[in-house]
PDB file of C-alpha atoms in Angstrom:
ATOM      1  CA  UNK A   1      98.865  64.388  96.773  1.00 50.00           C
ATOM      2  CA  UNK A   2      99.588  61.424  94.582  1.00 55.00           C
ATOM      3  CA  UNK A   3      99.367  60.361  91.000  1.00 68.00           C
ATOM      4  CA  UNK A   4      96.694  58.114  89.565  1.00 77.00           C
ATOM      5  CA  UNK A   5      97.516  55.616  86.851  1.00 83.00           C
ATOM      6  CA  UNK A   6      94.853  55.076  84.220  1.00 88.00           C
ATOM      7  CA  UNK A   7      94.174  51.905  82.268  1.00 88.00           C
ATOM      8  CA  UNK A   8      93.828  51.364  79.355  1.00 92.00           C
ATOM      9  CA  UNK A   9      95.952  54.059  77.758  1.00 91.00           C
ATOM     10  CA  UNK A  10      93.607  54.155  74.779  1.00 94.00           C
ATOM     11  CA  UNK A  11      90.066  52.918  74.190  1.00 96.00           C
ATOM     12  CA  UNK A  12      88.010  52.942  71.011  1.00 97.00           C
ATOM     13  CA  UNK A  13      84.283  52.148  71.019  1.00 97.00           C
ATOM     14  CA  UNK A  14      81.158  52.706  68.937  1.00 97.00           C
ATOM     15  CA  UNK A  15      78.617  55.329  69.817  1.00 97.00           C
ATOM     16  CA  UNK A  16      76.011  53.912  72.162  1.00 97.00           C
ATOM     17  CA  UNK A  17      78.388  51.464  73.828  1.00 97.00           C
ATOM     18  CA  UNK A  18      79.604  51.822  77.393  1.00 97.00           C
ATOM     19  CA  UNK A  19      83.165  52.876  78.149  1.00 97.00           C
ATOM     20  CA  UNK A  20      84.991  51.723  81.250  1.00 97.00           C
ATOM     21  CA  UNK A  21      88.260  53.200  82.421  1.00 96.00           C
ATOM     22  CA  UNK A  22      90.254  52.092  85.422  1.00 95.00           C
ATOM     23  CA  UNK A  23      92.516  53.892  87.816  1.00 92.00           C
ATOM     24  CA  UNK A  24      95.005  52.700  90.398  1.00 91.00           C
ATOM     25  CA  UNK A  25      96.798  54.608  93.110  1.00 88.00           C
ATOM     26  CA  UNK A  26      99.417  53.734  95.667  1.00 85.00           C
ATOM     27  CA  UNK A  27      98.697  55.182  99.084  1.00 81.00           C
ATOM     28  CA  UNK A  28      95.696  56.188 101.165  1.00 84.00           C
ATOM     29  CA  UNK A  29      93.470  58.957  99.921  1.00 86.00           C
ATOM     30  CA  UNK A  30      90.748  61.294 101.154  1.00 88.00           C
ATOM     31  CA  UNK A  31      89.114  61.544  97.773  1.00 89.00           C
ATOM     32  CA  UNK A  32      89.601  60.558  94.159  1.00 91.00           C
ATOM     33  CA  UNK A  33      88.730  62.831  91.257  1.00 92.00           C
ATOM     34  CA  UNK A  34      88.156  62.281  87.553  1.00 94.00           C
ATOM     35  CA  UNK A  35      88.827  64.939  84.952  1.00 94.00           C
ATOM     36  CA  UNK A  36      88.238  65.134  81.224  1.00 96.00           C
ATOM     37  CA  UNK A  37      90.355  66.912  78.646  1.00 94.00           C
ATOM     38  CA  UNK A  38      89.160  67.673  75.162  1.00 93.00           C
ATOM     39  CA  UNK A  39      91.899  68.017  72.579  1.00 88.00           C
ATOM     40  CA  UNK A  40      93.819  71.241  73.036  1.00 83.00           C
ATOM     41  CA  UNK A  41      91.818  72.367  76.047  1.00 89.00           C
ATOM     42  CA  UNK A  42      92.270  72.451  79.798  1.00 90.00           C
ATOM     43  CA  UNK A  43      91.020  69.735  82.122  1.00 92.00           C
ATOM     44  CA  UNK A  44      87.452  69.821  83.330  1.00 94.00           C
ATOM     45  CA  UNK A  45      86.480  68.321  86.675  1.00 94.00           C
ATOM     46  CA  UNK A  46      83.904  65.548  86.233  1.00 96.00           C
ATOM     47  CA  UNK A  47      83.275  63.955  89.580  1.00 95.00           C
ATOM     48  CA  UNK A  48      84.756  63.429  93.044  1.00 93.00           C
ATOM     49  CA  UNK A  49      84.299  60.363  95.188  1.00 94.00           C
ATOM     50  CA  UNK A  50      85.290  60.357  98.840  1.00 92.00           C
ATOM     51  CA  UNK A  51      87.179  57.557 100.541  1.00 92.00           C
ATOM     52  CA  UNK A  52      84.112  56.512 102.530  1.00 94.00           C
ATOM     53  CA  UNK A  53      81.989  56.179  99.383  1.00 96.00           C
ATOM     54  CA  UNK A  54      81.887  53.117  97.153  1.00 97.00           C
ATOM     55  CA  UNK A  55      79.890  54.381  94.211  1.00 97.00           C
ATOM     56  CA  UNK A  56      78.706  57.670  92.824  1.00 97.00           C
ATOM     57  CA  UNK A  57      76.582  58.691  89.854  1.00 96.00           C
ATOM     58  CA  UNK A  58      76.374  61.858  87.838  1.00 95.00           C
ATOM     59  CA  UNK A  59      74.251  61.722  84.697  1.00 96.00           C
ATOM     60  CA  UNK A  60      75.782  59.091  82.417  1.00 97.00           C
ATOM     61  CA  UNK A  61      78.839  58.780  84.645  1.00 97.00           C
ATOM     62  CA  UNK A  62      79.278  56.113  87.280  1.00 98.00           C
ATOM     63  CA  UNK A  63      82.350  56.027  89.473  1.00 98.00           C
ATOM     64  CA  UNK A  64      83.331  53.257  91.845  1.00 97.00           C
ATOM     65  CA  UNK A  65      86.029  53.223  94.467  1.00 96.00           C
ATOM     66  CA  UNK A  66      87.641  50.218  96.114  1.00 95.00           C
ATOM     67  CA  UNK A  67      90.006  51.442  98.791  1.00 93.00           C
ATOM     68  CA  UNK A  68      91.115  47.899  99.661  1.00 94.00           C
ATOM     69  CA  UNK A  69      92.425  47.471  96.116  1.00 93.00           C
ATOM     70  CA  UNK A  70      93.386  51.129  95.744  1.00 91.00           C
ATOM     71  CA  UNK A  71      91.464  51.337  92.516  1.00 93.00           C
ATOM     72  CA  UNK A  72      88.633  53.240  90.903  1.00 94.00           C
ATOM     73  CA  UNK A  73      86.660  52.905  87.714  1.00 96.00           C
ATOM     74  CA  UNK A  74      84.812  55.399  85.559  1.00 97.00           C
ATOM     75  CA  UNK A  75      81.906  54.116  83.483  1.00 98.00           C
ATOM     76  CA  UNK A  76      80.362  56.238  80.765  1.00 98.00           C
ATOM     77  CA  UNK A  77      77.069  54.760  79.624  1.00 97.00           C
ATOM     78  CA  UNK A  78      75.500  55.168  76.189  1.00 97.00           C
ATOM     79  CA  UNK A  79      78.587  56.930  74.886  1.00 97.00           C
ATOM     80  CA  UNK A  80      78.405  59.746  72.368  1.00 97.00           C
ATOM     81  CA  UNK A  81      80.908  61.077  69.864  1.00 96.00           C
ATOM     82  CA  UNK A  82      81.191  64.161  72.084  1.00 96.00           C
ATOM     83  CA  UNK A  83      82.621  61.961  74.855  1.00 97.00           C
ATOM     84  CA  UNK A  84      85.792  61.592  72.796  1.00 97.00           C
ATOM     85  CA  UNK A  85      88.490  62.999  75.061  1.00 96.00           C
ATOM     86  CA  UNK A  86      91.250  62.036  77.474  1.00 95.00           C
ATOM     87  CA  UNK A  87      90.243  61.072  80.989  1.00 95.00           C
ATOM     88  CA  UNK A  88      92.439  61.460  84.055  1.00 93.00           C
ATOM     89  CA  UNK A  89      92.101  60.284  87.628  1.00 91.00           C
ATOM     90  CA  UNK A  90      93.912  61.688  90.632  1.00 87.00           C
ATOM     91  CA  UNK A  91      93.850  60.718  94.282  1.00 85.00           C
ATOM     92  CA  UNK A  92      94.159  63.374  96.956  1.00 82.00           C
ATOM     93  CA  UNK A  93      95.305  62.705 100.514  1.00 76.00           C
ATOM     94  CA  UNK A  94      94.686  66.241 101.742  1.00 67.00           C
ATOM     95  CA  UNK A  95      97.790  67.463 100.011  1.00 67.00           C
ATOM     96  CA  UNK A  96      98.065  70.858  98.446  1.00 65.00           C
ATOM     97  CA  UNK A  97      98.509  69.873  94.837  1.00 70.00           C
ATOM     98  CA  UNK A  98      97.285  67.311  92.332  1.00 78.00           C
ATOM     99  CA  UNK A  99      99.607  65.241  90.163  1.00 78.00           C
ATOM    100  CA  UNK A 100      98.112  63.723  87.040  1.00 83.00           C
ATOM    101  CA  UNK A 101      98.989  60.533  85.185  1.00 81.00           C
ATOM    102  CA  UNK A 102      99.007  59.892  81.465  1.00 84.00           C
ATOM    103  CA  UNK A 103      95.261  59.481  81.119  1.00 90.00           C
ATOM    104  CA  UNK A 104      93.030  57.244  79.009  1.00 94.00           C
ATOM    105  CA  UNK A 105      92.371  58.450  75.476  1.00 94.00           C
ATOM    106  CA  UNK A 106      88.790  57.576  74.592  1.00 97.00           C
ATOM    107  CA  UNK A 107      87.612  57.577  70.995  1.00 97.00           C
ATOM    108  CA  UNK A 108      83.877  57.208  70.378  1.00 97.00           C
ATOM    109  CA  UNK A 109      83.110  56.477  66.750  1.00 96.00           C
ATOM    110  CA  UNK A 110      79.798  57.700  65.333  1.00 92.00           C
TER     111      UNK A 110
ATOM    112  CA  UNK B   1      82.115  84.661  87.233  1.00 55.00           C
ATOM    113  CA  UNK B   2      84.833  84.320  84.627  1.00 74.00           C
ATOM    114  CA  UNK B   3      86.862  81.156  84.632  1.00 92.00           C
ATOM    115  CA  UNK B   4      90.627  80.853  84.700  1.00 96.00           C
ATOM    116  CA  UNK B   5      91.981  83.098  81.971  1.00 96.00           C
ATOM    117  CA  UNK B   6      95.227  82.397  80.203  1.00 97.00           C
ATOM    118  CA  UNK B   7      96.903  84.466  77.539  1.00 96.00           C
ATOM    119  CA  UNK B   8      98.126  84.381  74.980  1.00 97.00           C
ATOM    120  CA  UNK B   9      96.381  81.318  73.589  1.00 96.00           C
ATOM    121  CA  UNK B  10      99.233  80.719  71.174  1.00 97.00           C
ATOM    122  CA  UNK B  11     102.781  82.031  71.478  1.00 98.00           C
ATOM    123  CA  UNK B  12     105.525  81.642  68.909  1.00 98.00           C
ATOM    124  CA  UNK B  13     109.106  82.373  69.865  1.00 98.00           C
ATOM    125  CA  UNK B  14     112.478  81.860  68.220  1.00 97.00           C
ATOM    126  CA  UNK B  15     115.216  80.051  70.068  1.00 97.00           C
ATOM    127  CA  UNK B  16     116.878  82.337  72.583  1.00 97.00           C
ATOM    128  CA  UNK B  17     113.895  84.630  73.073  1.00 98.00           C
ATOM    129  CA  UNK B  18     111.844  84.987  76.233  1.00 98.00           C
ATOM    130  CA  UNK B  19     108.321  83.664  76.708  1.00 98.00           C
ATOM    131  CA  UNK B  20     105.912  85.157  79.234  1.00 98.00           C
ATOM    132  CA  UNK B  21     102.699  83.286  79.929  1.00 98.00           C
ATOM    133  CA  UNK B  22      99.949  84.895  81.976  1.00 98.00           C
ATOM    134  CA  UNK B  23      97.234  83.397  84.130  1.00 98.00           C
ATOM    135  CA  UNK B  24      94.397  85.087  85.977  1.00 97.00           C
ATOM    136  CA  UNK B  25      92.765  82.687  88.442  1.00 95.00           C
ATOM    137  CA  UNK B  26      89.081  82.540  89.118  1.00 94.00           C
ATOM    138  CA  UNK B  27      87.748  85.318  91.298  1.00 91.00           C
ATOM    139  CA  UNK B  28      88.351  84.513  94.940  1.00 88.00           C
ATOM    140  CA  UNK B  29      91.029  81.907  94.233  1.00 90.00           C
ATOM    141  CA  UNK B  30      94.448  82.615  95.687  1.00 89.00           C
ATOM    142  CA  UNK B  31      96.099  79.302  94.794  1.00 91.00           C
ATOM    143  CA  UNK B  32      97.595  78.883  91.331  1.00 94.00           C
ATOM    144  CA  UNK B  33      99.211  75.862  89.711  1.00 93.00           C
ATOM    145  CA  UNK B  34     101.156  75.607  86.482  1.00 96.00           C
ATOM    146  CA  UNK B  35     101.358  72.408  84.440  1.00 95.00           C
ATOM    147  CA  UNK B  36     103.120  71.494  81.219  1.00 95.00           C
ATOM    148  CA  UNK B  37     101.809  68.993  78.692  1.00 93.00           C
ATOM    149  CA  UNK B  38     103.619  67.465  75.761  1.00 88.00           C
ATOM    150  CA  UNK B  39     101.585  65.975  72.880  1.00 82.00           C
ATOM    151  CA  UNK B  40      99.862  62.686  73.750  1.00 77.00           C
ATOM    152  CA  UNK B  41     101.117  62.871  77.337  1.00 81.00           C
ATOM    153  CA  UNK B  42      99.670  63.743  80.719  1.00 83.00           C
ATOM    154  CA  UNK B  43     100.091  66.964  82.632  1.00 87.00           C
ATOM    155  CA  UNK B  44     103.344  67.483  84.468  1.00 90.00           C
ATOM    156  CA  UNK B  45     103.217  69.636  87.589  1.00 90.00           C
ATOM    157  CA  UNK B  46     105.585  72.577  87.531  1.00 94.00           C
ATOM    158  CA  UNK B  47     104.877  75.023  90.338  1.00 94.00           C
ATOM    159  CA  UNK B  48     102.309  75.954  92.986  1.00 92.00           C
ATOM    160  CA  UNK B  49     101.958  79.557  94.099  1.00 93.00           C
ATOM    161  CA  UNK B  50      99.893  81.562  96.503  1.00 91.00           C
ATOM    162  CA  UNK B  51      99.744  85.324  96.420  1.00 88.00           C
ATOM    163  CA  UNK B  52     103.344  86.608  96.540  1.00 89.00           C
ATOM    164  CA  UNK B  53     104.702  83.196  97.555  1.00 93.00           C
ATOM    165  CA  UNK B  54     106.070  80.150  95.782  1.00 94.00           C
ATOM    166  CA  UNK B  55     104.893  77.158  97.783  1.00 90.00           C
ATOM    167  CA  UNK B  56     106.211  74.255  95.731  1.00 90.00           C
ATOM    168  CA  UNK B  57     108.443  74.517  92.662  1.00 92.00           C
ATOM    169  CA  UNK B  58     109.606  70.921  92.628  1.00 90.00           C
ATOM    170  CA  UNK B  59     108.511  70.474  89.022  1.00 91.00           C
ATOM    171  CA  UNK B  60     110.259  73.526  87.643  1.00 94.00           C
ATOM    172  CA  UNK B  61     113.482  73.147  85.670  1.00 94.00           C
ATOM    173  CA  UNK B  62     116.339  74.648  87.636  1.00 91.00           C
ATOM    174  CA  UNK B  63     117.370  77.067  84.944  1.00 95.00           C
ATOM    175  CA  UNK B  64     115.550  79.494  82.644  1.00 97.00           C
ATOM    176  CA  UNK B  65     112.122  78.973  84.231  1.00 98.00           C
ATOM    177  CA  UNK B  66     110.574  81.206  86.869  1.00 97.00           C
ATOM    178  CA  UNK B  67     107.101  81.952  88.152  1.00 97.00           C
ATOM    179  CA  UNK B  68     105.486  84.664  90.188  1.00 96.00           C
ATOM    180  CA  UNK B  69     102.069  85.544  91.513  1.00 96.00           C
ATOM    181  CA  UNK B  70     102.163  89.182  92.622  1.00 93.00           C
ATOM    182  CA  UNK B  71      99.768  90.816  95.037  1.00 90.00           C
ATOM    183  CA  UNK B  72      98.127  92.566  92.125  1.00 90.00           C
ATOM    184  CA  UNK B  73      97.763  91.125  88.650  1.00 92.00           C
ATOM    185  CA  UNK B  74      98.049  87.724  87.047  1.00 96.00           C
ATOM    186  CA  UNK B  75     100.463  84.928  87.703  1.00 97.00           C
ATOM    187  CA  UNK B  76     103.351  84.872  85.245  1.00 98.00           C
ATOM    188  CA  UNK B  77     105.341  81.900  84.020  1.00 98.00           C
ATOM    189  CA  UNK B  78     108.543  83.136  82.447  1.00 98.00           C
ATOM    190  CA  UNK B  79     110.837  81.096  80.263  1.00 98.00           C
ATOM    191  CA  UNK B  80     114.128  82.708  79.337  1.00 98.00           C
ATOM    192  CA  UNK B  81     116.232  81.764  76.317  1.00 98.00           C
ATOM    193  CA  UNK B  82     113.684  79.305  75.021  1.00 98.00           C
ATOM    194  CA  UNK B  83     114.767  76.119  73.265  1.00 97.00           C
ATOM    195  CA  UNK B  84     112.790  73.822  70.982  1.00 95.00           C
ATOM    196  CA  UNK B  85     112.228  71.396  73.845  1.00 94.00           C
ATOM    197  CA  UNK B  86     110.166  74.053  75.620  1.00 96.00           C
ATOM    198  CA  UNK B  87     107.476  73.710  72.955  1.00 96.00           C
ATOM    199  CA  UNK B  88     104.417  72.427  74.795  1.00 96.00           C
ATOM    200  CA  UNK B  89     101.015  73.390  76.115  1.00 96.00           C
ATOM    201  CA  UNK B  90     101.189  75.204  79.449  1.00 97.00           C
ATOM    202  CA  UNK B  91      98.103  75.071  81.635  1.00 96.00           C
ATOM    203  CA  UNK B  92      97.245  77.102  84.665  1.00 96.00           C
ATOM    204  CA  UNK B  93      94.759  75.964  87.288  1.00 93.00           C
ATOM    205  CA  UNK B  94      93.363  77.604  90.387  1.00 93.00           C
ATOM    206  CA  UNK B  95      91.759  76.459  93.597  1.00 88.00           C
ATOM    207  CA  UNK B  96      89.986  78.283  96.421  1.00 84.00           C
ATOM    208  CA  UNK B  97      91.655  76.198  99.093  1.00 75.00           C
ATOM    209  CA  UNK B  98      95.082  74.890  99.901  1.00 64.00           C
ATOM    210  CA  UNK B  99      94.684  71.686 101.808  1.00 61.00           C
ATOM    211  CA  UNK B 100      92.450  68.938 100.556  1.00 63.00           C
ATOM    212  CA  UNK B 101      91.860  70.177  97.036  1.00 75.00           C
ATOM    213  CA  UNK B 102      88.476  68.985  95.859  1.00 78.00           C
ATOM    214  CA  UNK B 103      88.430  70.630  92.475  1.00 86.00           C
ATOM    215  CA  UNK B 104      90.901  72.359  90.215  1.00 89.00           C
ATOM    216  CA  UNK B 105      89.695  74.885  87.661  1.00 92.00           C
ATOM    217  CA  UNK B 106      91.800  74.954  84.517  1.00 93.00           C
ATOM    218  CA  UNK B 107      92.405  77.597  81.896  1.00 95.00           C
ATOM    219  CA  UNK B 108      92.442  76.800  78.197  1.00 95.00           C
ATOM    220  CA  UNK B 109      96.210  76.806  78.105  1.00 96.00           C
ATOM    221  CA  UNK B 110      98.952  78.566  76.170  1.00 97.00           C
ATOM    222  CA  UNK B 111     100.468  76.648  73.272  1.00 97.00           C
ATOM    223  CA  UNK B 112     104.129  77.636  73.051  1.00 97.00           C
ATOM    224  CA  UNK B 113     105.924  76.928  69.810  1.00 97.00           C
ATOM    225  CA  UNK B 114     109.652  77.524  69.606  1.00 97.00           C
ATOM    226  CA  UNK B 115     111.040  77.848  66.100  1.00 95.00           C
TER     227      UNK B 115
END
């Protein structure tokens, strides 16, 4: 397994705007996962994208993966105050554990 | 199907006491992971266990910390002689598979405060 590094560390937007978070990783992966953490709670799995996929959608979430650049992005469209949380990415190369980075702290202002 | 259950939710200990944190994985999951999180930081991996076995403890401090996952009952993270620096949120996660984890299921965490 390997750690993902999120960018930016913090992001503040107005409700209704789109939020884009980026992730970079260092070595080859089988899949890349995004998780969300609300303050004081455990992480919740949002979406998984496999190494042979370039884009994936789930509701208001859109994830892209560029294996040549070893990067991924998470787009949240039409953001809501309830989207305020920390977002983490993690790449998995068929290892038996996941190591998380520092995350992006998203603040959506009503 | 209940999720990952952690208790207690909050634990207050004085310096020098012992802290015992419990985690019951999701039904059918035999792989348990413990993470520690300091305020405004990411999750730091501590230990990975399967039933009755410690698979990877590379993130565990060498002293005072131990973990177990017995054949029956929850996984336990034990911290002996706690110090103020142990104050953190401790999260447990479980997975149904070992290789190629596609999803981790997290508990709500135990917030440990050391006075």
